[in-house]
Every structure is written in C-alpha cells, then in structure tokens.
PDB file of C-alpha atoms and ligand atoms in Angstrom:
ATOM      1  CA  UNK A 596    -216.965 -46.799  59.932  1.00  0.00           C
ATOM      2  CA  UNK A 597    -214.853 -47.128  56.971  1.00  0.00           C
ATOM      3  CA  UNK A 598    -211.003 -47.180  56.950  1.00  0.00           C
ATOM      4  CA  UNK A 599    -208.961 -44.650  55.012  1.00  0.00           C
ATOM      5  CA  UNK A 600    -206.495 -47.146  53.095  1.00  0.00           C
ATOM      6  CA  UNK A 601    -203.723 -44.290  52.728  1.00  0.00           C
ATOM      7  CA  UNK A 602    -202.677 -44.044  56.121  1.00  0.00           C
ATOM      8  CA  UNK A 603    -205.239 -46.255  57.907  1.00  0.00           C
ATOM      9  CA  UNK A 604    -207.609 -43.898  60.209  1.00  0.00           C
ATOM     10  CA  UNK A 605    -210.736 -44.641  61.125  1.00  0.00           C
ATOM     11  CA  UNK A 606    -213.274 -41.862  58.603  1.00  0.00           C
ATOM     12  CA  UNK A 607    -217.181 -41.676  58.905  1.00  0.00           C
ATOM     13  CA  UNK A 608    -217.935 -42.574  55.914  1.00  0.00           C
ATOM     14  CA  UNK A 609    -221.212 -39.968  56.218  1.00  0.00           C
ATOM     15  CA  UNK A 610    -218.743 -37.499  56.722  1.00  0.00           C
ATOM     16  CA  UNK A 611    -215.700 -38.029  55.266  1.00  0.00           C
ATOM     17  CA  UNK A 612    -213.067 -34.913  55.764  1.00  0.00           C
ATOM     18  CA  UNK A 613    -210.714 -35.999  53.019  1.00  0.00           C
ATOM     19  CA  UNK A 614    -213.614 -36.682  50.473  1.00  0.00           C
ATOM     20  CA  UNK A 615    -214.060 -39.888  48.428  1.00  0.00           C
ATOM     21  CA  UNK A 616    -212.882 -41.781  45.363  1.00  0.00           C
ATOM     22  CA  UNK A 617    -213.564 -44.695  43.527  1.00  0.00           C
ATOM     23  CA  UNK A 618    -211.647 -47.603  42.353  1.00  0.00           C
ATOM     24  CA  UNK A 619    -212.146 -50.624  41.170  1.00  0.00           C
ATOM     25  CA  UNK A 620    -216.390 -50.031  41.658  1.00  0.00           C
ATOM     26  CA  UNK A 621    -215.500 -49.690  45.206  1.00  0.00           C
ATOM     27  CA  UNK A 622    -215.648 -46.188  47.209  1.00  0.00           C
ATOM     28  CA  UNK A 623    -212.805 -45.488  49.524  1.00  0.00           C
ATOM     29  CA  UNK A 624    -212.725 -42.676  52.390  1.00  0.00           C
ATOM     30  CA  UNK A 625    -210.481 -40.243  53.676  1.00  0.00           C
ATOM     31  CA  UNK A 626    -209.463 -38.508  56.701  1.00  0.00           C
ATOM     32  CA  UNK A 627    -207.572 -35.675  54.976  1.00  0.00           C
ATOM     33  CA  UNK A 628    -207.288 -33.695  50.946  1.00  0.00           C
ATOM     34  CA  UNK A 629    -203.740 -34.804  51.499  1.00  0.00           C
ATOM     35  CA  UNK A 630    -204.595 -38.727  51.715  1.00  0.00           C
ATOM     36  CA  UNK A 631    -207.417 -38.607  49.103  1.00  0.00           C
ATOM     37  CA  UNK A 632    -204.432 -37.054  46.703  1.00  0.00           C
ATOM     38  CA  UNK A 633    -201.793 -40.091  47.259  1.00  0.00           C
ATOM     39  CA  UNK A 634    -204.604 -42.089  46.791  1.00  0.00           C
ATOM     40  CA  UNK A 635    -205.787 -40.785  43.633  1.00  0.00           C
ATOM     41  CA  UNK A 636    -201.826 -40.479  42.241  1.00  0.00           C
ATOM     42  CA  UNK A 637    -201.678 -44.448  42.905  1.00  0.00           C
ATOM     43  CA  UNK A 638    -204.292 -45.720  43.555  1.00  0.00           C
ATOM     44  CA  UNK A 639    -203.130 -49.708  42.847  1.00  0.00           C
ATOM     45  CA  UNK A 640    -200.564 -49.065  45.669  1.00  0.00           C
ATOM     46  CA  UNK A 641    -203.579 -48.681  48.263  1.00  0.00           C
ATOM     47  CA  UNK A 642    -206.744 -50.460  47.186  1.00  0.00           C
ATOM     48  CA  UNK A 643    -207.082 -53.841  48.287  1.00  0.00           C
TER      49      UNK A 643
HETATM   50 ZN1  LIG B1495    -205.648 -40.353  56.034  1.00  0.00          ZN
END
C-alpha cells in the first residue's frame, strides 16, 4: 500500500481513487481528485 502524502491515507496503489502524479521521478497516490490537486499546486510542500 502506498501513502497519499496530502493528507496521509492509506491508497492501493493498483487502484488509486484520486489518480497519480509524479515528482521528483517518484509516483505518488491519492485517495481523492481533491488531494491529487493540492498536490499538484505544490507539490515541494508534500513530497518527501
Ligand atoms: Zn487524500
């Protein structure tokens, strides 16, 4: 399981509800469109 870094659920990463992006050549997951799109507004604020 992967770990959506916007507000820190738990997201299949098979099946992701909130899609995918990538930063920084590394994918990260979401459990919602809503946490995907503060991700992809800052996404230096939540990538580790
Ligand atoms: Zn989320």
């Amino acid at each position: 399981m992967e770990k959506d870094p916007v507000c820190g659920m738990t997201v299949d990463p098979k099946r992701p509800p909130g899609g995918t992006s990538t930063y920084g050549g590394k994918t990260y997951y979401f459990c919602s469109a809503g946490c995907k799109a503060s991700f992809d507004r800052t996404p230096a604020k939540f990538a580790k």
